[in-house]
Amino acid sequence: MKTISQAVNTYKSKSIKPVWCPGCGDFGVLAALDKTFKALEFKPEEIAIISGIGCSGRFSHYFNSYSLHGTHGRALPTATGLKAVRPDLHVITIGGDGDGLSIGGGHIAHAARKNVNLTYIILDNNVYGMTKGQSSPTTPLEYNTNTAPYGVYEEALNPIAMFLSYNIGYIARTTSTDMKSMHSILTEAIQHKGFSLVYIMSPCVTYSVLPYSKLKDIVKPLPENYDNSDKMSAFKYAYSDEHMYTGVFYKEDKSCLEERLQTVFDLAATSKTTSEIMTEFK
Amino acid sequence: MKTISQAVNTYKSKSIKPVWCPGCGDFGVLAALDKTFKALEFKPEEIAIISGIGCSGRFSHYFNSYSLHGTHGRALPTATGLKAVRPDLHVITIGGDGDGLSIGGGHIAHAARKNVNLTYIILDNNVYGMTKGQSSPTTPLEYNTNTAPYGVYEEALNPIAMFLSYNIGYIARTTSTDMKSMHSILTEAIQHKGFSLVYIMSPCVTYSVLPYSKLKDIVKPLPENYDNSDKMSAFKYAYSDEHMYTGVFYKEDKSCLEERLQTVFDLAATSKTTSEIMTEFK
Amino acid sequence: MGKVSKPKLKSKIDFIIRVAGEGGEGVMSCGELFAKAVARTSYHVFTFITYPTEMKGGYAMTQIRIKDITIYSMGSFVDCLVAFNQEAYDKSSPYLKEGGILIYDPEFTVIDDSKNFINYPIPFSKISVDTIGRPLGKNVVVLGILSHLYGLEHPGLEKLINDRYGSKGEKVVAGNIKALKAGASAAKEMGVTTVMDLSKSEAAAEDYMFISGNQAVALGAIAAGCRFSAGYPLTPSTSIFETLSKYLPLVGGKTIQMEDEIAAISAIIGASFGGEKVITPTSGPGLQLMAEQMSLASMLELPIVIVDVQRGGPSTGLPTKTEQGDMKFAVYGSAGESPRIILAPTGVEDTFYQTIRAFNLAEKYQMPVILLTDQSIGYRKATVKMPNFAKIFMVDKYDRKTKVKIPNAEHIDLVQRQIPTEEELLDYKRYKDTKTGISPVARPGTPEGQYLATGLEHDEYGKTNQEPDNHLKMSKKRFRKLDEVSKAFEKNPIETYGDPNVRIGIMGWGSTEGAIREARYLAELEGVKIRHIHPHTISPLPERQISKFLHRLKHLIIVEENLTGQFAHFIKAKFGVKPIEVHKCEGMPFTADEIYNAIMKVARIADEDNITSS
Amino acid sequence: MGKVSKPKLKSKIDFIIRVAGEGGEGVMSCGELFAKAVARTSYHVFTFITYPTEMKGGYAMTQIRIKDITIYSMGSFVDCLVAFNQEAYDKSSPYLKEGGILIYDPEFTVIDDSKNFINYPIPFSKISVDTIGRPLGKNVVVLGILSHLYGLEHPGLEKLINDRYGSKGEKVVAGNIKALKAGASAAKEMGVTTVMDLSKSEAAAEDYMFISGNQAVALGAIAAGCRFSAGYPLTPSTSIFETLSKYLPLVGGKTIQMEDEIAAISAIIGASFGGEKVITPTSGPGLQLMAEQMSLASMLELPIVIVDVQRGGPSTGLPTKTEQGDMKFAVYGSAGESPRIILAPTGVEDTFYQTIRAFNLAEKYQMPVILLTDQSIGYRKATVKMPNFAKIFMVDKYDRKTKVKIPNAEHIDLVQRQIPTEEELLDYKRYKDTKTGISPVARPGTPEGQYLATGLEHDEYGKTNQEPDNHLKMSKKRFRKLDEVSKAFEKNPIETYGDPNVRIGIMGWGSTEGAIREARYLAELEGVKIRHIHPHTISPLPERQISKFLHRLKHLIIVEENLTGQFAHFIKAKFGVKPIEVHKCEGMPFTADEIYNAIMKVARIADEDNITSS
Ligand SMILES: Cc1ncc(C[n+]2csc(CCOP(=O)(O)OP(=O)(O)O)c2C)c(N)n1
Ligand SMILES: Cc1ncc(C[n+]2csc(CCOP(=O)(O)OP(=O)(O)O)c2C)c(N)n1
Ligand code: SF4
Ligand code: SF4
Ligand SMILES: [Mg+2]
Ligand SMILES: [Mg+2]
């Protein structure tokens, strides 16, 4: 059968090839996600990829899945609606630091509150790649960009601390060069019950704010004995001045949207027919 | 002189009276803000109040100031623009839990990044008052509202933790019944250089989710020896299961938008004329 | 006898009651309980509500019209006015008919004795305090007075009180029942005469609902098979989402309150991509926030239904008042060119069926459908015929031909989204450039149906393609669907009334239908005949029908509730006519009277024309 | 000699070069450097750019037209084509004139020998590798070839290379200069003949800028006194905000990148409330997100300027392509009824002056002004006359009478927002219902000027008021300003061209002006006369001017770059005409040729009409 044989080889689209610049960090993430789908033996037709707009937003084009490439910043609420009605699908949401933290920044806390059972992957290149080099919410203070020719005058966000404060049940950070870590984190995140957030540092080589070389220097895995059920310690590592820690910052098991909705339906005793409802209005 | 004598008595509007329900928490906040303006001896014409939409959004109507009552959720970016061009004005932004944390939730982190020098007051009544009793982002899980007749299935936000993660330089929480604390916090917040956030629990008596009686029981001042320069300890108290702590959670002195913009102008040597700029394009 | 649904010119019973007071005084609940009680009789009931934006204070009123035949408008003048305070009296008494009944609380209201009213000063507030210790029960005291005046039986009212206040505890219910009785006996004692005995009327036939326009949307959506709604509260649309939240789960559906309107429309787009029928209710301010996503849905060719319960604008405007101000935004409200369908229901019953139709059109033509109602329809309550549930038919998912009829109580087609055949899945083109422009859409989970839905211009497979010829081809494909809609609409039941030889025509859209209809009757009583067309589909318009209507007219009146004449502008662009435009921009619906006056003015001009030209 | 600004029919020099290749190959920078070098001579230069949305790959091209008189369009066919690869050759060679010059890299391109071109196979890529070790310098190699072909002096080019690559270090600059020289000598060696010697041309008169349409907006804003801009990157508008970010601080202004377009428009509303002149640049997707706040600005009566650089739609559509698809949204894009002004510049120079005008109108009439440009204007570069800075005049803040002229290089009025007099401050009505609808607005900080600006309906003081009569009165007040604008526009310089006795007319808006103008010249050469009107104000339209234009026409052609004919719809609604509509919906601007063909077709029909009717 076509579907299965394909699943074994690759989940990537056969007709659409990536248009990223050679060397772009996003290639690595594409490979890691493909590998993860393979490992999880998902059926391609049960994968839904919802992406934002940006270089990173092109992920939805590159898989042989049900994919939706919507508007800038709205991937998460779109995916929430999809997953709410189709809990049977594996829903992956992907976008950039601008898409996710700037225009779409208001949606994360609310997806977290619902604990909708999907994985949100943010690819941070510390810049707006697609629109050619403007500041993003993670561009460092005083760095020069096309929209901040005299230096950025906004502090960069601390996304991990924010996700922790949103009480997201699964939060991890890794880099697009670390295939092993990406694969293991993605696998765990996708299997996590509820909302999971995978934050991947994926350098832009064309508008290079945090180049591979520099990233390599500051990145450090969370310590071996790190307890990822301890939120306070997660905050501490998220706020490290010295290093950008990678690994699973936080993990918590709690009821997800689908379960909570189920309770609602059970409570409401689903046996009413439309006509019974209408007669209540007599 | 009219202006000054008025400043001594009240800063409230002479022609517009509040339309809140009798007993609404917002009355207390109105009085506290009026008192604070008096204490700070502001000129009424130098006060600008920008508010959102909601019962709490009506604050802009009730002062004899330059006031702007805009659309739902956009008070903060509106105030940011105003303060950017008019650093000489005292800019106060006010709105509800829905206005500020739901539809407007995406703006806070970015006002924080800019560290724009204004005070943002959020009045939390754990409900949408104006639209008559729907869930807000701080309505507790499983509570019944008009839009969640079978119980809310979203976890309530932890706003203080969120503000901390946004690296806001001044964060305090108090209640609309505690005039003394409101007055002292508002005074300090308004004088704080940079973005300050004052979170006031202000119960709704009509769609009463967290009534005065219950609020009284859970509220507790931060300990005497609390160090509000220690962010980690702030997180700890923000996450308390037992109590809703009040007081100044966090205080940090850092450069604000006006200062950072000033640097830009200095750098850019402001002596160019329009015609000199145009000749660069020859 | 039962209710009669065919419009008749004359009715034996037709009276109007207005309860007016301050926002928060229970004006609404008093009016609603009374209306509900009457709705259980064989009479038709129609209510209109207006109240201030503020939480407390300001003028609020409920107007209730009762008739033995179908009611089309709130009416112009009232037979009985209850005034809770001075402002209510001042604002409402000009609308009380000569010889009408005025009930007021002398403690709060000084009246003008010189008017020819039957005055009943009754101290409701004092009666409430005396009975239950608080003035807050005065609305139920008034209900008691009205029950005496109109002969409503107390057991029925008590049940309604129990339904409404039951959740607040027995004590509250008992207090209210006491207040009810106190009101009734006070009225009796003070010599108030019972003007009619509604209790003598037969009970309503089983097959009527008494619902508001907003409830009609929610129930219509449920009947249409909608199973997902995402929303964000916004006056005056909120009760649609509240009603859906309560009832959708009962049929296995879901509602989610999102963080704002952008998230709400995004969520329904996601759910529609997942294969479900979806809806989001909003009003002008929210609709504006949805513009970008509406355009996306058009480009992705996903069915979504949006309800805009229009309110006074611009901006926050008049949140609790009515206006037909969003038409141009609904029709043109997206950058770039993205097809969509705009429907405008004319009343509560029509709202129910047009909602079903909106889902059918969205699913069939795979584009956004906006249902344009307004505050006056949304808050209005009326008796609506119960649909025949045995006459609901599903259109097959592979069916590409069926001409779907406009739903009515006797026959409801429900369109299922077209899906690809097995053969088509062998080389699946999601955006196949078919003759009708409609392409079958695979439901996620279908093997080999995987596709990319992108807001970028794309080819038939869904792959991005920005070539000149592809953009032209795909733009045409998307708009071809709209031509199909247009063609289908021409075969709709004709929406014109009146003798085709008459030379004066009137045209309106949406909620003005009832007032226009009544105005026509009034004019006919004066011997003035007039034709009337009232398209339910604003975009695309049933052009041939309208052309035919316009063809022999000498004078065209276009009536709408806004300042600038949005619909007139639209009609002028399409048909090159020069109408007489009648606008009302006051936050209140037209009364039949106002339109009648306009008709009579035009009739006089027409007469003069005849004289001059003859 | 200098540049001549009066349009002339014939020119001595008029040639077009197209550099085509893959996005990212330096096609843009090669073309831009060449154009810039030519712009420093006495010739006029006009460039057109198109490139793919993707970061890498896809067809990109720069077209450069050089002429001794003002240039109005990109031209239809090219004299010289540089093809970097096969796709570039395949897509571009159909536009190369018979006998034109074709320069291509034989390593990547196989050409069709049978065509009558002068073929120069030159291995740019190999030359680059040989010279600087990498193929990336091939764009500068091509620049060298072109410098040989058109006799451009190297010192000038080297300075431009230094300006452009200086920030990347000396090594990069040196490498590029080497590549430049290598290209030039390769061309010489391969026997490429110099077709003209631009270096012999006089230097440009001092008073010209060579700027893109987007830069024209930024510079126009600075000239108009704008001191604040908030923005969010969005292709193809981004460079406006980037240019403002660079230059506004130099005159004491500020720019802030906001988190999204809603925040951006909110910020400028706040800053306008603070008393400053403000602007936000965007494109269709972003404009849609601004709908709610535009409506707010209308209601608060605050001046704001919005630039919409239109791109292909709907939705994300064709981000780097041109379209006139947002007109209906600009005009109608808000729920409720909120007045606004829409301007549509026709080219780069006009963009500069219309931007200044946009600020004047916004400040004077206190409402949003939308400037509708498009990708083709925004990315186009052209030589623009430098304004006379001695002829800039401030209109007094208390002045309520001055008729402000449309700005031009010789005279620029700058409107200052009207402020209340001391007397008015004694009982200050922010929303005073004046004869013109314009009310003086107090700048925060002014004692006794405090007021409430609310999006709720309000009275003259700004206090909320939802009464029927107040809503009507204030709605009228807001729209009265638009009537004033309309009146003022009628006195604008007449925007019609051609003999009033001619019976064929053509009408367009925005960026099609140049192509239409050239098409008219072409038609005239064939003896076909045609009238032309091209309003700069789309809403409100200069109605009397247009009526007059339409009055004696027998055939009206309306030209626009979209599928559905948005402008035509608008004109039909206002004037009841039945135009012949010519649409292009391919992401590319009209060429003069295409419009010429349409004109000739209509001319033939007109002829036949004459024959039949005579
Ligand atoms: C409403 C809207 N505003 C702006 C844009 C333009 N835009 C496209 S991608 C992008 C930012 C991309 O940055 P990021 O999300 O970090 O993705 P990257 O390209 O860096 O991967 C922007 C601003 C848009 N498409 N839509
Ligand atoms: C765009 C938009 N969406 C929705 C609304 C309706 N609305 C008005 S106030 C409000 C919420 C009010 O809640 P909150 O901010 O908590 O203020 P409160 O009334 O509780 O003080 C909503 C949803 C609106 N005015 N505009
Ligand atoms: S611009 Fe940057 S982020 Fe975008 S594809 Fe190129 S390298 Fe990747
Ligand atoms: S509804 Fe609640 S929040 Fe609003 S005014 Fe009344 S008590 Fe206050
Ligand atoms: Mg990025
Ligand atoms: Mg609230």
PDB file of N, CA, C and O and ligand atoms in Angstrom, chain B residues 55-56 96-99 123-130 136 138 202 204, ligand 6:
ATOM      1  N   CYS B  55     -16.789  47.582  31.842  1.00  0.00           N
ATOM      2  CA  CYS B  55     -17.211  48.465  32.936  1.00  0.00           C
ATOM      3  C   CYS B  55     -15.996  49.265  33.393  1.00  0.00           C
ATOM      4  O   CYS B  55     -16.040  50.478  33.553  1.00  0.00           O
ATOM      5  N   SER B  56     -14.898  48.561  33.592  1.00  0.00           N
ATOM      6  CA  SER B  56     -13.636  49.168  33.986  1.00  0.00           C
ATOM      7  C   SER B  56     -13.117  50.126  32.923  1.00  0.00           C
ATOM      8  O   SER B  56     -12.399  51.073  33.231  1.00  0.00           O
ATOM      9  N   GLY B  96     -10.056  46.132  31.973  1.00  0.00           N
ATOM     10  CA  GLY B  96     -10.467  44.978  32.759  1.00  0.00           C
ATOM     11  C   GLY B  96      -9.620  43.741  32.486  1.00  0.00           C
ATOM     12  O   GLY B  96      -8.666  43.774  31.714  1.00  0.00           O
ATOM     13  N   ASP B  97     -10.012  42.659  33.130  1.00  0.00           N
ATOM     14  CA  ASP B  97      -9.310  41.394  32.943  1.00  0.00           C
ATOM     15  C   ASP B  97      -9.559  40.836  31.540  1.00  0.00           C
ATOM     16  O   ASP B  97      -8.678  40.212  30.945  1.00  0.00           O
ATOM     17  N   GLY B  98     -10.744  41.079  31.009  1.00  0.00           N
ATOM     18  CA  GLY B  98     -11.018  40.629  29.648  1.00  0.00           C
ATOM     19  C   GLY B  98     -10.283  41.490  28.648  1.00  0.00           C
ATOM     20  O   GLY B  98      -9.585  41.009  27.753  1.00  0.00           O
ATOM     21  N   ASP B  99     -10.436  42.774  28.816  1.00  0.00           N
ATOM     22  CA  ASP B  99      -9.804  43.738  27.926  1.00  0.00           C
ATOM     23  C   ASP B  99      -8.287  43.557  27.908  1.00  0.00           C
ATOM     24  O   ASP B  99      -7.653  43.552  26.860  1.00  0.00           O
ATOM     25  N   LEU B 123      -8.131  46.048  36.236  1.00  0.00           N
ATOM     26  CA  LEU B 123      -9.145  45.780  37.261  1.00  0.00           C
ATOM     27  C   LEU B 123      -9.702  44.390  37.008  1.00  0.00           C
ATOM     28  O   LEU B 123     -10.379  44.162  36.002  1.00  0.00           O
ATOM     29  N   ASP B 124      -9.411  43.497  37.913  1.00  0.00           N
ATOM     30  CA  ASP B 124      -9.841  42.107  37.719  1.00  0.00           C
ATOM     31  C   ASP B 124     -11.091  41.822  38.546  1.00  0.00           C
ATOM     32  O   ASP B 124     -11.067  41.922  39.773  1.00  0.00           O
ATOM     33  N   ASN B 125     -12.174  41.502  37.847  1.00  0.00           N
ATOM     34  CA  ASN B 125     -13.386  41.056  38.546  1.00  0.00           C
ATOM     35  C   ASN B 125     -13.726  39.618  38.159  1.00  0.00           C
ATOM     36  O   ASN B 125     -14.828  39.149  38.391  1.00  0.00           O
ATOM     37  N   ASN B 126     -12.782  38.963  37.522  1.00  0.00           N
ATOM     38  CA  ASN B 126     -12.909  37.548  37.158  1.00  0.00           C
ATOM     39  C   ASN B 126     -14.087  37.248  36.241  1.00  0.00           C
ATOM     40  O   ASN B 126     -14.583  36.115  36.216  1.00  0.00           O
ATOM     41  N   VAL B 127     -14.519  38.258  35.496  1.00  0.00           N
ATOM     42  CA  VAL B 127     -15.697  38.048  34.654  1.00  0.00           C
ATOM     43  C   VAL B 127     -15.768  39.164  33.621  1.00  0.00           C
ATOM     44  O   VAL B 127     -15.078  40.184  33.756  1.00  0.00           O
ATOM     45  N   TYR B 128     -16.548  38.966  32.577  1.00  0.00           N
ATOM     46  CA  TYR B 128     -16.905  40.043  31.666  1.00  0.00           C
ATOM     47  C   TYR B 128     -18.136  40.713  32.246  1.00  0.00           C
ATOM     48  O   TYR B 128     -19.236  40.168  32.172  1.00  0.00           O
ATOM     49  N   GLY B 129     -17.946  41.888  32.842  1.00  0.00           N
ATOM     50  CA  GLY B 129     -19.065  42.590  33.462  1.00  0.00           C
ATOM     51  C   GLY B 129     -19.950  43.248  32.420  1.00  0.00           C
ATOM     52  O   GLY B 129     -21.151  42.988  32.344  1.00  0.00           O
ATOM     53  N   MET B 130     -19.354  44.067  31.604  1.00  0.00           N
ATOM     54  CA  MET B 130     -20.088  44.887  30.642  1.00  0.00           C
ATOM     55  C   MET B 130     -21.016  44.078  29.750  1.00  0.00           C
ATOM     56  O   MET B 130     -22.141  44.494  29.470  1.00  0.00           O
ATOM     57  N   SER B 136     -14.104  35.110  31.870  1.00  0.00           N
ATOM     58  CA  SER B 136     -12.912  35.894  31.551  1.00  0.00           C
ATOM     59  C   SER B 136     -11.705  34.984  31.764  1.00  0.00           C
ATOM     60  O   SER B 136     -11.843  33.878  32.284  1.00  0.00           O
ATOM     61  N   THR B 138      -9.650  34.967  33.909  1.00  0.00           N
ATOM     62  CA  THR B 138      -9.356  34.675  35.313  1.00  0.00           C
ATOM     63  C   THR B 138     -10.532  34.024  36.031  1.00  0.00           C
ATOM     64  O   THR B 138     -10.508  33.849  37.242  1.00  0.00           O
ATOM     65  N   SER B 202     -11.092  43.819  41.812  1.00  0.00           N
ATOM     66  CA  SER B 202     -12.199  44.768  41.975  1.00  0.00           C
ATOM     67  C   SER B 202     -13.511  44.042  41.700  1.00  0.00           C
ATOM     68  O   SER B 202     -13.982  43.976  40.573  1.00  0.00           O
ATOM     69  N   CYS B 204     -17.048  42.325  41.004  1.00  0.00           N
ATOM     70  CA  CYS B 204     -18.314  42.635  40.349  1.00  0.00           C
ATOM     71  C   CYS B 204     -19.415  42.143  41.273  1.00  0.00           C
ATOM     72  O   CYS B 204     -19.383  40.986  41.712  1.00  0.00           O
TER      73      CYS B 204
HETATM   74 MG    MG E   6     -13.806  41.913  34.024  1.00  0.00          MG
END
